[in-house]
mmCIF file of C-alpha atoms and ligand atoms in Angstrom:
data_model
loop_
_atom_site.group_PDB
_atom_site.id
_atom_site.type_symbol
_atom_site.label_atom_id
_atom_site.label_comp_id
_atom_site.label_asym_id
_atom_site.label_seq_id
_atom_site.Cartn_x
_atom_site.Cartn_y
_atom_site.Cartn_z
ATOM 1 C CA MET A 1222 127.633 103.286 132.150
ATOM 2 C CA THR A 1223 127.422 102.439 128.496
ATOM 3 C CA ARG A 1224 124.647 100.054 127.408
ATOM 4 C CA ALA A 1225 124.457 99.624 123.670
ATOM 5 C CA LEU A 1226 121.690 98.322 121.406
ATOM 6 C CA ILE A 1227 122.946 97.120 118.044
ATOM 7 C CA LEU A 1228 120.152 97.004 115.231
ATOM 8 C CA GLY A 1229 121.919 94.251 113.310
ATOM 9 C CA GLY A 1230 121.342 91.768 110.481
ATOM 10 C CA THR A 1231 124.324 92.421 108.425
ATOM 11 C CA SER A 1232 127.823 91.357 108.182
ATOM 12 C CA ASP A 1233 129.128 94.747 109.409
ATOM 13 C CA ALA A 1234 126.857 94.434 112.332
ATOM 14 C CA GLY A 1235 128.493 91.091 113.200
ATOM 15 C CA GLN A 1236 131.935 92.609 112.953
ATOM 16 C CA LEU A 1237 130.821 95.333 115.370
ATOM 17 C CA ALA A 1238 129.284 92.831 117.586
ATOM 18 C CA ALA A 1239 132.684 91.057 117.907
ATOM 19 C CA GLU A 1240 134.626 94.193 118.622
ATOM 20 C CA ILE A 1241 132.082 95.274 121.390
ATOM 21 C CA ALA A 1242 132.209 91.909 122.924
ATOM 22 C CA ARG A 1243 136.032 91.941 123.001
ATOM 23 C CA ALA A 1244 136.012 95.374 124.532
ATOM 24 C CA GLY A 1245 133.637 94.136 127.176
ATOM 25 C CA ILE A 1246 130.986 96.646 126.642
ATOM 26 C CA ASP A 1247 127.598 95.820 127.816
ATOM 27 C CA ALA A 1248 125.362 95.460 124.675
ATOM 28 C CA VAL A 1249 122.338 93.750 123.064
ATOM 29 C CA TYR A 1250 122.264 92.566 119.367
ATOM 30 C CA SER A 1251 118.861 92.673 117.658
ATOM 31 C CA TYR A 1252 117.689 90.913 114.611
ATOM 32 C CA GLY A 1253 114.333 91.495 112.918
ATOM 33 C CA GLY A 1254 113.585 87.804 112.731
ATOM 34 C CA ARG A 1255 113.567 87.594 108.953
ATOM 35 C CA THR A 1256 115.417 84.413 108.761
ATOM 36 C CA ARG A 1257 114.755 80.968 110.284
ATOM 37 C CA ALA A 1258 118.324 80.531 111.754
ATOM 38 C CA PRO A 1259 120.213 83.740 112.034
ATOM 39 C CA ALA A 1260 123.999 83.714 112.705
ATOM 40 C CA ASP A 1261 124.898 83.544 116.384
ATOM 41 C CA GLN A 1262 126.442 86.768 117.828
ATOM 42 C CA PRO A 1263 128.929 87.104 120.805
ATOM 43 C CA LEU A 1264 126.363 89.310 122.626
ATOM 44 C CA PRO A 1265 122.993 88.868 124.229
ATOM 45 C CA THR A 1266 120.515 88.633 121.209
ATOM 46 C CA ARG A 1267 116.946 89.547 120.774
ATOM 47 C CA ILE A 1268 114.986 88.526 117.746
ATOM 48 C CA GLY A 1269 111.793 90.295 116.392
ATOM 49 C CA GLY A 1270 110.307 93.675 115.856
ATOM 50 C CA PHE A 1271 109.987 96.201 118.773
ATOM 51 C CA GLY A 1272 106.509 97.351 117.740
ATOM 52 C CA GLY A 1273 107.026 100.537 115.750
ATOM 53 C CA VAL A 1274 108.546 103.664 117.174
ATOM 54 C CA SER A 1275 106.764 103.500 120.548
ATOM 55 C CA GLY A 1276 107.732 99.860 121.146
ATOM 56 C CA LEU A 1277 111.397 100.863 120.433
ATOM 57 C CA ALA A 1278 111.270 103.927 122.687
ATOM 58 C CA ASP A 1279 109.735 101.705 125.484
ATOM 59 C CA TYR A 1280 112.577 99.126 124.918
ATOM 60 C CA ILE A 1281 115.236 101.763 125.157
ATOM 61 C CA ARG A 1282 113.766 103.013 128.409
ATOM 62 C CA CYS A 1283 113.050 99.533 130.028
ATOM 63 C CA GLU A 1284 116.401 98.178 129.101
ATOM 64 C CA THR A 1285 118.190 101.397 130.078
ATOM 65 C CA ILE A 1286 119.890 101.622 126.673
ATOM 66 C CA THR A 1287 122.379 104.524 126.544
ATOM 67 C CA HIS A 1288 123.568 104.238 122.906
ATOM 68 C CA VAL A 1289 121.785 102.937 119.733
ATOM 69 C CA ILE A 1290 123.844 101.854 116.729
ATOM 70 C CA ASP A 1291 121.825 101.330 113.454
ATOM 71 C CA ALA A 1292 123.979 98.780 111.706
ATOM 72 C CA THR A 1293 121.005 97.343 109.638
ATOM 73 C CA HIS A 1294 121.112 97.059 105.786
ATOM 74 C CA PRO A 1295 120.770 100.194 103.725
ATOM 75 C CA PHE A 1296 117.448 98.928 102.399
ATOM 76 C CA ALA A 1297 116.072 98.384 105.942
ATOM 77 C CA ALA A 1298 114.511 101.887 105.822
ATOM 78 C CA GLU A 1299 111.672 101.440 108.101
ATOM 79 C CA MET A 1300 113.950 100.241 110.878
ATOM 80 C CA SER A 1301 116.374 103.189 110.377
ATOM 81 C CA ARG A 1302 113.550 105.561 110.336
ATOM 82 C CA ASN A 1303 112.091 104.181 113.567
ATOM 83 C CA ALA A 1304 115.522 104.330 115.282
ATOM 84 C CA VAL A 1305 115.898 108.036 114.419
ATOM 85 C CA ALA A 1306 112.315 108.813 115.770
ATOM 86 C CA ALA A 1307 112.654 106.675 118.997
ATOM 87 C CA CYS A 1308 116.172 107.992 119.864
ATOM 88 C CA ALA A 1309 114.920 111.750 119.328
ATOM 89 C CA GLU A 1310 111.919 110.807 121.585
ATOM 90 C CA THR A 1311 114.066 109.269 124.343
ATOM 91 C CA GLY A 1312 117.101 111.596 123.808
ATOM 92 C CA THR A 1313 119.294 108.696 123.207
ATOM 93 C CA PRO A 1314 122.593 109.017 121.206
ATOM 94 C CA LEU A 1315 122.345 107.400 117.748
ATOM 95 C CA ILE A 1316 125.035 106.499 115.013
ATOM 96 C CA ALA A 1317 124.584 104.503 111.852
ATOM 97 C CA LEU A 1318 127.177 102.085 110.621
ATOM 98 C CA GLU A 1319 126.408 102.165 106.930
ATOM 99 C CA ARG A 1320 128.705 101.011 104.118
ATOM 100 C CA ALA A 1321 129.119 103.174 101.075
ATOM 101 C CA PRO A 1322 127.142 102.382 98.029
ATOM 102 C CA TRP A 1323 128.933 100.387 95.165
ATOM 103 C CA ALA A 1324 130.159 102.748 92.423
ATOM 104 C CA LYS A 1325 130.254 101.806 88.790
ATOM 105 C CA ALA A 1326 133.578 100.352 87.612
ATOM 106 C CA PRO A 1327 135.027 100.487 84.192
ATOM 107 C CA GLY A 1328 133.258 97.743 82.189
ATOM 108 C CA ASP A 1329 130.110 97.817 84.322
ATOM 109 C CA ASN A 1330 126.914 98.065 82.323
ATOM 110 C CA TRP A 1331 124.414 99.359 84.820
ATOM 111 C CA ILE A 1332 120.837 100.449 84.286
ATOM 112 C CA GLU A 1333 120.202 102.443 87.519
ATOM 113 C CA VAL A 1334 116.611 102.567 88.667
ATOM 114 C CA MET A 1335 114.928 104.028 91.634
ATOM 115 C CA ASP A 1336 112.949 101.145 93.111
ATOM 116 C CA VAL A 1337 111.995 97.488 92.382
ATOM 117 C CA ASN A 1338 108.892 98.620 90.362
ATOM 118 C CA ALA A 1339 111.287 100.541 87.988
ATOM 119 C CA ALA A 1340 113.578 97.522 87.962
ATOM 120 C CA ALA A 1341 110.779 95.327 86.620
ATOM 121 C CA ALA A 1342 109.930 97.982 84.060
ATOM 122 C CA ALA A 1343 113.533 98.120 82.934
ATOM 123 C CA LEU A 1344 113.653 94.460 81.889
ATOM 124 C CA PRO A 1345 113.071 93.793 78.071
ATOM 125 C CA GLU A 1346 109.866 92.700 76.612
ATOM 126 C CA SER A 1347 111.468 89.639 74.726
ATOM 127 C CA PRO A 1348 111.889 86.537 77.016
ATOM 128 C CA ALA A 1349 115.207 86.418 78.782
ATOM 129 C CA LYS A 1350 117.063 84.427 81.699
ATOM 130 C CA VAL A 1351 117.070 86.897 84.661
ATOM 131 C CA PHE A 1352 118.867 86.474 88.010
ATOM 132 C CA LEU A 1353 116.784 88.408 90.701
ATOM 133 C CA ALA A 1354 119.329 88.493 93.390
ATOM 134 C CA ILE A 1355 117.148 90.833 95.626
ATOM 135 C CA GLY A 1356 115.795 88.215 98.084
ATOM 136 C CA ARG A 1357 112.058 87.272 98.847
ATOM 137 C CA GLN A 1358 110.304 90.269 100.186
ATOM 138 C CA HIS A 1359 110.034 92.604 97.193
ATOM 139 C CA ILE A 1360 109.680 90.230 94.084
ATOM 140 C CA ALA A 1361 105.975 90.776 93.322
ATOM 141 C CA PRO A 1362 106.449 93.516 90.660
ATOM 142 C CA PHE A 1363 108.242 90.997 88.320
ATOM 143 C CA ALA A 1364 105.018 89.000 87.951
ATOM 144 C CA ALA A 1365 104.130 91.698 85.457
ATOM 145 C CA LYS A 1366 106.732 90.155 83.140
ATOM 146 C CA PRO A 1367 106.135 86.388 83.335
ATOM 147 C CA GLN A 1368 107.790 85.789 79.972
ATOM 148 C CA HIS A 1369 111.169 85.581 81.499
ATOM 149 C CA ALA A 1370 112.893 82.696 82.936
ATOM 150 C CA TYR A 1371 113.630 83.816 86.609
ATOM 151 C CA THR A 1372 116.366 82.579 89.001
ATOM 152 C CA LEU A 1373 115.738 83.729 92.559
ATOM 153 C CA ARG A 1374 118.054 83.520 95.592
ATOM 154 C CA PHE A 1375 116.477 83.378 99.103
ATOM 155 C CA VAL A 1376 118.106 82.830 102.457
ATOM 156 C CA ASP A 1377 115.406 80.169 103.486
ATOM 157 C CA PRO A 1378 113.317 77.885 101.234
ATOM 158 C CA PRO A 1379 110.168 79.557 100.134
ATOM 159 C CA GLU A 1380 107.195 78.972 102.429
ATOM 160 C CA ALA A 1381 104.525 80.024 100.132
ATOM 161 C CA SER A 1382 103.832 79.738 96.340
ATOM 162 C CA LEU A 1383 105.717 82.340 94.409
ATOM 163 C CA PRO A 1384 104.014 85.185 92.361
ATOM 164 C CA PHE A 1385 105.515 83.784 89.128
ATOM 165 C CA ALA A 1386 107.375 80.728 87.941
ATOM 166 C CA ALA A 1387 110.923 80.809 89.070
ATOM 167 C CA ASP A 1388 113.914 78.638 90.060
ATOM 168 C CA VAL A 1389 114.888 79.195 93.587
ATOM 169 C CA ILE A 1390 118.483 79.071 94.931
ATOM 170 C CA VAL A 1391 118.537 78.804 98.673
ATOM 171 C CA SER A 1392 121.771 80.266 99.921
ATOM 172 C CA ARG A 1393 122.640 82.922 102.687
ATOM 173 C CA GLY A 1394 125.878 84.254 101.253
ATOM 174 C CA PRO A 1395 128.337 85.964 101.458
ATOM 175 C CA PHE A 1396 129.101 84.904 97.845
ATOM 176 C CA THR A 1397 132.221 84.478 95.908
ATOM 177 C CA LEU A 1398 133.181 85.521 92.265
ATOM 178 C CA GLN A 1399 133.730 81.959 91.376
ATOM 179 C CA SER A 1400 130.390 80.745 92.647
ATOM 180 C CA GLU A 1401 128.457 83.516 91.190
ATOM 181 C CA LEU A 1402 130.216 82.978 87.617
ATOM 182 C CA GLU A 1403 129.199 79.380 87.838
ATOM 183 C CA THR A 1404 125.611 80.120 88.881
ATOM 184 C CA MET A 1405 125.263 82.568 86.053
ATOM 185 C CA CYS A 1406 126.963 80.520 83.356
ATOM 186 C CA ALA A 1407 125.271 77.307 84.287
ATOM 187 C CA ARG A 1408 121.858 79.124 83.885
ATOM 188 C CA GLY A 1409 122.570 81.171 80.948
ATOM 189 C CA ILE A 1410 121.778 84.332 82.733
ATOM 190 C CA ALA A 1411 121.472 87.369 80.326
ATOM 191 C CA TRP A 1412 120.335 90.059 82.956
ATOM 192 C CA VAL A 1413 121.059 90.606 86.681
ATOM 193 C CA VAL A 1414 118.830 92.525 89.123
ATOM 194 C CA ALA A 1415 120.497 93.912 92.281
ATOM 195 C CA ARG A 1416 120.124 96.337 95.185
ATOM 196 C CA ASN A 1417 122.902 98.744 95.698
ATOM 197 C CA SER A 1418 123.720 97.175 99.097
ATOM 198 C CA GLY A 1419 127.255 98.109 99.312
ATOM 199 C CA GLY A 1420 129.756 95.970 101.428
ATOM 200 C CA GLU A 1421 131.581 92.871 100.234
ATOM 201 C CA GLY A 1422 128.836 90.197 101.006
ATOM 202 C CA ALA A 1423 126.770 90.716 97.733
ATOM 203 C CA HIS A 1424 129.362 92.270 95.543
ATOM 204 C CA ALA A 1425 130.663 89.182 93.767
ATOM 205 C CA LYS A 1426 127.595 89.065 91.570
ATOM 206 C CA ILE A 1427 128.328 92.672 90.296
ATOM 207 C CA ASP A 1428 132.087 91.532 89.551
ATOM 208 C CA ALA A 1429 130.658 88.260 87.789
ATOM 209 C CA ALA A 1430 128.265 90.401 85.558
ATOM 210 C CA ARG A 1431 131.067 92.736 84.559
ATOM 211 C CA THR A 1432 133.203 89.647 83.743
ATOM 212 C CA LEU A 1433 130.453 88.102 81.650
ATOM 213 C CA GLY A 1434 129.495 91.512 80.033
ATOM 214 C CA LEU A 1435 126.038 91.284 81.535
ATOM 215 C CA PRO A 1436 123.640 94.277 81.981
ATOM 216 C CA VAL A 1437 122.817 94.945 85.796
ATOM 217 C CA ILE A 1438 119.638 96.587 86.754
ATOM 218 C CA MET A 1439 120.854 98.405 89.856
ATOM 219 C CA ILE A 1440 118.186 99.425 92.531
ATOM 220 C CA SER A 1441 119.294 102.749 94.358
ATOM 221 C CA ARG A 1442 118.954 103.015 98.128
ATOM 222 C CA PRO A 1443 115.955 104.557 99.685
ATOM 223 C CA GLN A 1444 116.159 107.926 101.191
ATOM 224 C CA LEU A 1445 116.920 107.811 104.870
ATOM 225 C CA PRO A 1446 116.668 110.587 107.500
ATOM 226 C CA GLN A 1447 119.550 112.588 108.587
ATOM 227 C CA ARG A 1448 121.541 110.904 111.380
ATOM 228 C CA LYS A 1449 125.234 110.628 112.351
ATOM 229 C CA ARG A 1450 126.745 107.996 110.007
ATOM 230 C CA VAL A 1451 130.088 106.314 109.698
ATOM 231 C CA GLU A 1452 131.507 103.395 107.595
ATOM 232 C CA SER A 1453 133.838 101.712 110.020
ATOM 233 C CA VAL A 1454 133.614 99.684 113.140
ATOM 234 C CA ALA A 1455 136.636 101.669 114.514
ATOM 235 C CA GLU A 1456 134.616 104.889 114.212
ATOM 236 C CA VAL A 1457 131.627 103.433 116.129
ATOM 237 C CA MET A 1458 133.962 102.238 118.855
ATOM 238 C CA GLN A 1459 135.472 105.684 118.989
ATOM 239 C CA TRP A 1460 132.039 107.006 119.281
ATOM 240 C CA LEU A 1461 131.397 104.746 122.093
ATOM 241 C CA GLY A 1462 134.646 106.162 123.751
ATOM 242 C CA HIS A 1463 136.716 102.999 123.155
ATOM 243 C CA ARG A 1464 139.915 102.697 121.121
ATOM 244 C CA THR A 1465 140.226 99.338 119.356
ATOM 245 C CA CYS A 1466 142.973 97.177 118.187
ATOM 246 C CA LEU A 1467 141.748 98.081 114.683
ATOM 247 C CA GLY A 1468 143.352 101.485 115.326
ATOM 248 C CA ALA A 1469 141.246 104.562 115.143
HETATM 249 C C1 3Y8 B 2829 118.054 88.356 108.881
HETATM 250 C C2 3Y8 B 2829 121.185 87.441 109.070
HETATM 251 C C3 3Y8 B 2829 126.729 87.377 107.803
HETATM 252 C C4 3Y8 B 2829 125.578 88.356 107.259
HETATM 253 C C5 3Y8 B 2829 125.222 88.060 105.829
HETATM 254 C C6 3Y8 B 2829 125.496 91.782 103.988
HETATM 255 C C7 3Y8 B 2829 125.745 90.344 103.513
HETATM 256 C C8 3Y8 B 2829 124.993 88.025 103.037
HETATM 257 C C9 3Y8 B 2829 124.105 89.933 100.846
HETATM 258 C C10 3Y8 B 2829 122.187 88.023 96.759
HETATM 259 C C11 3Y8 B 2829 121.796 89.093 97.796
HETATM 260 C C12 3Y8 B 2829 119.628 90.224 100.229
HETATM 261 C C13 3Y8 B 2829 119.239 89.589 101.541
HETATM 262 C C14 3Y8 B 2829 121.532 89.579 101.429
HETATM 263 C C15 3Y8 B 2829 122.887 89.869 101.810
HETATM 264 C C16 3Y8 B 2829 124.707 89.405 103.715
HETATM 265 C C17 3Y8 B 2829 124.459 89.174 105.193
HETATM 266 C C18 3Y8 B 2829 123.182 89.971 103.153
HETATM 267 C C19 3Y8 B 2829 121.166 89.802 100.052
HETATM 268 C C20 3Y8 B 2829 121.070 87.821 106.457
HETATM 269 C C21 3Y8 B 2829 120.375 87.781 107.777
HETATM 270 C C22 3Y8 B 2829 119.118 88.214 107.665
HETATM 271 C C23 3Y8 B 2829 118.804 88.626 106.451
HETATM 272 C C24 3Y8 B 2829 117.529 89.217 105.912
HETATM 273 C C25 3Y8 B 2829 117.523 89.052 104.356
HETATM 274 C C26 3Y8 B 2829 116.301 89.782 103.750
HETATM 275 C C27 3Y8 B 2829 116.811 89.831 102.285
HETATM 276 C C28 3Y8 B 2829 118.235 90.250 102.458
HETATM 277 C C29 3Y8 B 2829 118.932 88.105 101.287
HETATM 278 C C30 3Y8 B 2829 121.200 85.827 109.278
HETATM 279 C C31 3Y8 B 2829 121.423 86.435 105.869
HETATM 280 C C32 3Y8 B 2829 118.781 89.777 99.063
HETATM 281 C C33 3Y8 B 2829 119.605 91.821 100.201
HETATM 282 O O1 3Y8 B 2829 113.636 85.705 103.491
HETATM 283 C C34 3Y8 B 2829 113.765 86.888 103.901
HETATM 284 O O2 3Y8 B 2829 112.730 87.434 104.469
HETATM 285 C C35 3Y8 B 2829 115.036 87.599 103.824
HETATM 286 C C36 3Y8 B 2829 115.092 89.022 103.966
HETATM 287 C C37 3Y8 B 2829 115.987 91.110 104.390
HETATM 288 C C38 3Y8 B 2829 116.066 90.962 101.548
HETATM 289 C C39 3Y8 B 2829 114.736 90.592 101.048
HETATM 290 O O3 3Y8 B 2829 113.952 91.560 100.940
HETATM 291 O O4 3Y8 B 2829 114.345 89.422 101.006
HETATM 292 N N1 3Y8 B 2829 118.486 89.978 103.825
HETATM 293 N N2 3Y8 B 2829 119.874 88.373 105.574
HETATM 294 C C40 3Y8 B 2829 118.379 89.652 109.521
HETATM 295 C C41 3Y8 B 2829 117.271 89.890 110.706
HETATM 296 O O5 3Y8 B 2829 116.303 89.068 110.794
HETATM 297 O O6 3Y8 B 2829 117.455 91.025 111.198
HETATM 298 O O7 3Y8 B 2829 120.248 85.118 108.814
HETATM 299 O O8 3Y8 B 2829 122.183 85.433 109.801
HETATM 300 C C42 3Y8 B 2829 122.190 88.769 106.586
HETATM 301 C C43 3Y8 B 2829 122.929 89.033 105.185
HETATM 302 N N3 3Y8 B 2829 122.415 89.198 104.135
HETATM 303 O O9 3Y8 B 2829 127.880 87.801 107.781
HETATM 304 O O10 3Y8 B 2829 126.281 86.300 108.085
HETATM 305 O O11 3Y8 B 2829 125.787 91.984 105.127
HETATM 306 O O12 3Y8 B 2829 124.821 92.558 103.339
HETATM 307 N N4 3Y8 B 2829 120.453 89.503 102.139
HETATM 308 C C44 3Y8 B 2829 120.024 92.517 99.072
HETATM 309 O O13 3Y8 B 2829 121.329 92.875 99.102
HETATM 310 O O14 3Y8 B 2829 119.410 92.682 98.271
HETATM 311 C C45 3Y8 B 2829 121.429 88.695 99.038
HETATM 312 O O15 3Y8 B 2829 121.452 87.059 96.824
HETATM 313 O O16 3Y8 B 2829 123.045 88.237 96.052
HETATM 314 P P1 NAP B 2830 112.630 97.035 107.510
HETATM 315 O O1 NAP B 2830 111.659 96.848 106.345
HETATM 316 O O2 NAP B 2830 113.379 98.264 107.593
HETATM 317 O O3 NAP B 2830 112.049 96.879 108.975
HETATM 318 C C1 NAP B 2830 110.509 96.415 108.998
HETATM 319 C C2 NAP B 2830 110.361 96.227 110.491
HETATM 320 O O4 NAP B 2830 111.065 94.997 110.864
HETATM 321 C C3 NAP B 2830 110.868 97.242 111.425
HETATM 322 O O5 NAP B 2830 110.030 98.337 111.469
HETATM 323 C C4 NAP B 2830 110.954 96.427 112.672
HETATM 324 O O6 NAP B 2830 109.742 96.201 113.306
HETATM 325 C C5 NAP B 2830 111.586 95.149 112.137
HETATM 326 N N1 NAP B 2830 113.001 95.133 112.209
HETATM 327 C C6 NAP B 2830 113.787 95.317 111.016
HETATM 328 N N2 NAP B 2830 115.044 95.082 111.405
HETATM 329 C C7 NAP B 2830 115.167 94.806 112.854
HETATM 330 C C8 NAP B 2830 116.134 94.514 113.748
HETATM 331 N N3 NAP B 2830 117.349 94.506 113.273
HETATM 332 N N4 NAP B 2830 115.669 94.382 115.115
HETATM 333 C C9 NAP B 2830 114.558 94.419 115.420
HETATM 334 N N5 NAP B 2830 113.518 94.621 114.534
HETATM 335 C C10 NAP B 2830 113.801 94.833 113.330
HETATM 336 O O7 NAP B 2830 113.726 95.818 107.566
HETATM 337 P P2 NAP B 2830 114.102 94.665 106.463
HETATM 338 O O8 NAP B 2830 114.625 95.454 105.183
HETATM 339 O O9 NAP B 2830 113.009 93.749 106.382
HETATM 340 O O10 NAP B 2830 115.403 94.057 107.202
HETATM 341 C C11 NAP B 2830 115.136 93.094 108.223
HETATM 342 C C12 NAP B 2830 116.463 92.793 108.814
HETATM 343 O O11 NAP B 2830 117.241 92.047 107.739
HETATM 344 C C13 NAP B 2830 117.284 93.850 109.269
HETATM 345 O O12 NAP B 2830 118.064 93.350 110.451
HETATM 346 C C14 NAP B 2830 118.161 94.030 108.219
HETATM 347 O O13 NAP B 2830 119.524 94.707 108.688
HETATM 348 C C15 NAP B 2830 118.591 92.739 107.602
HETATM 349 N N6 NAP B 2830 118.939 92.762 106.250
HETATM 350 C C16 NAP B 2830 118.043 93.333 105.353
HETATM 351 C C17 NAP B 2830 118.419 93.452 104.008
HETATM 352 C C18 NAP B 2830 117.507 94.112 103.089
HETATM 353 O O14 NAP B 2830 117.829 93.957 101.806
HETATM 354 N N7 NAP B 2830 116.433 94.828 103.512
HETATM 355 C C19 NAP B 2830 119.647 92.913 103.576
HETATM 356 C C20 NAP B 2830 120.373 92.293 104.562
HETATM 357 C C21 NAP B 2830 120.095 92.303 105.848
HETATM 358 P P3 NAP B 2830 108.963 97.166 114.450
HETATM 359 O O15 NAP B 2830 108.448 98.291 113.662
HETATM 360 O O16 NAP B 2830 107.869 96.164 115.072
HETATM 361 O O17 NAP B 2830 110.038 97.417 115.384
#
């Protein structure tokens, strides 16, 4: 009897949860607990870490999980690594639902960097208006360049003081081209820093930067361990042994 654990926290995970609920498959949706009010899901939901690999392995055993679907964000590398290790330890089938990286389109002006430290180093020395659309957790390296006028975007209002002066937009996305153009024009943004998240939910800022002819410092994804990986909900449902109305 199938009992699936969805490691969620993304729009793709939400679409998968809806399909699994529609199919009547026994499943649990898991959030890491990063935001104050995560979106409701049509499945029983748990919030918070498992306690590393051993905690996840114990959870799989205690909850008699038969399948794990890693539908976390491509930058949630620690969760993905833990899922590979815990599923190997418990002999539990694992699949990753992971959207393809964004590819440069004609007219894009990307400076591709390996990580957030390299992104900060890639900014110019002369003061500029910079849109840091990479959330809250990994902004500290930009304190090394306080000469810039930063605009940040968080899901929740900041709880502590920031490592550098910045203007914070509080919004959870998904975002539209129109709203991104308005944000960037109103603030005279000259540089955009983004993660190569893939998917639709964060891509509007990339289209807006292209429209405005702005450079984008694009942070590449972290390396993840080998595991079975698909890009569509229908393929996950097939893997679970269910055909869907999406066709597969
Ligand atoms: C808690 C669940 C949905 C899901 C929405 C997607 C789209 C909007 C784009 C920008 C980039 C960023 C950030 C982003 C996007 C979707 C999707 C996506 C980027 C929620 C959510 C959780 C989180 C966690 C949060 C991180 C932060 C990253 C903001 C819910 C809304 C910047 C990633 O304050 C914090 O600690 C926030 C942390 C991880 C990255 C960071 O380091 O700050 N996501 N985002 C999940 C959990 O607890 O398990 O609250 O409902 C989910 C979504 N975020 O359809 O409703 O699917 O990608 N999320 C990035 O791309 O760099 C925003 O502003 O342009
Ligand atoms: P991370 O750094 O890879 O994970 C750090 C720890 O957080 C994990 O080891 C685990 O704790 C816990 N955790 C993460 N995701 C979890 C989940 N879905 N369920 C239960 N515990 C989870 O993760 P992150 O990058 O902070 O991402 C956290 C969440 O936000 C994920 O759900 C992810 O899908 C979502 N998200 C992240 C981004 C991003 O840019 N990183 C963007 C959009 C959405 P334990 O070791 O204690 O088990």
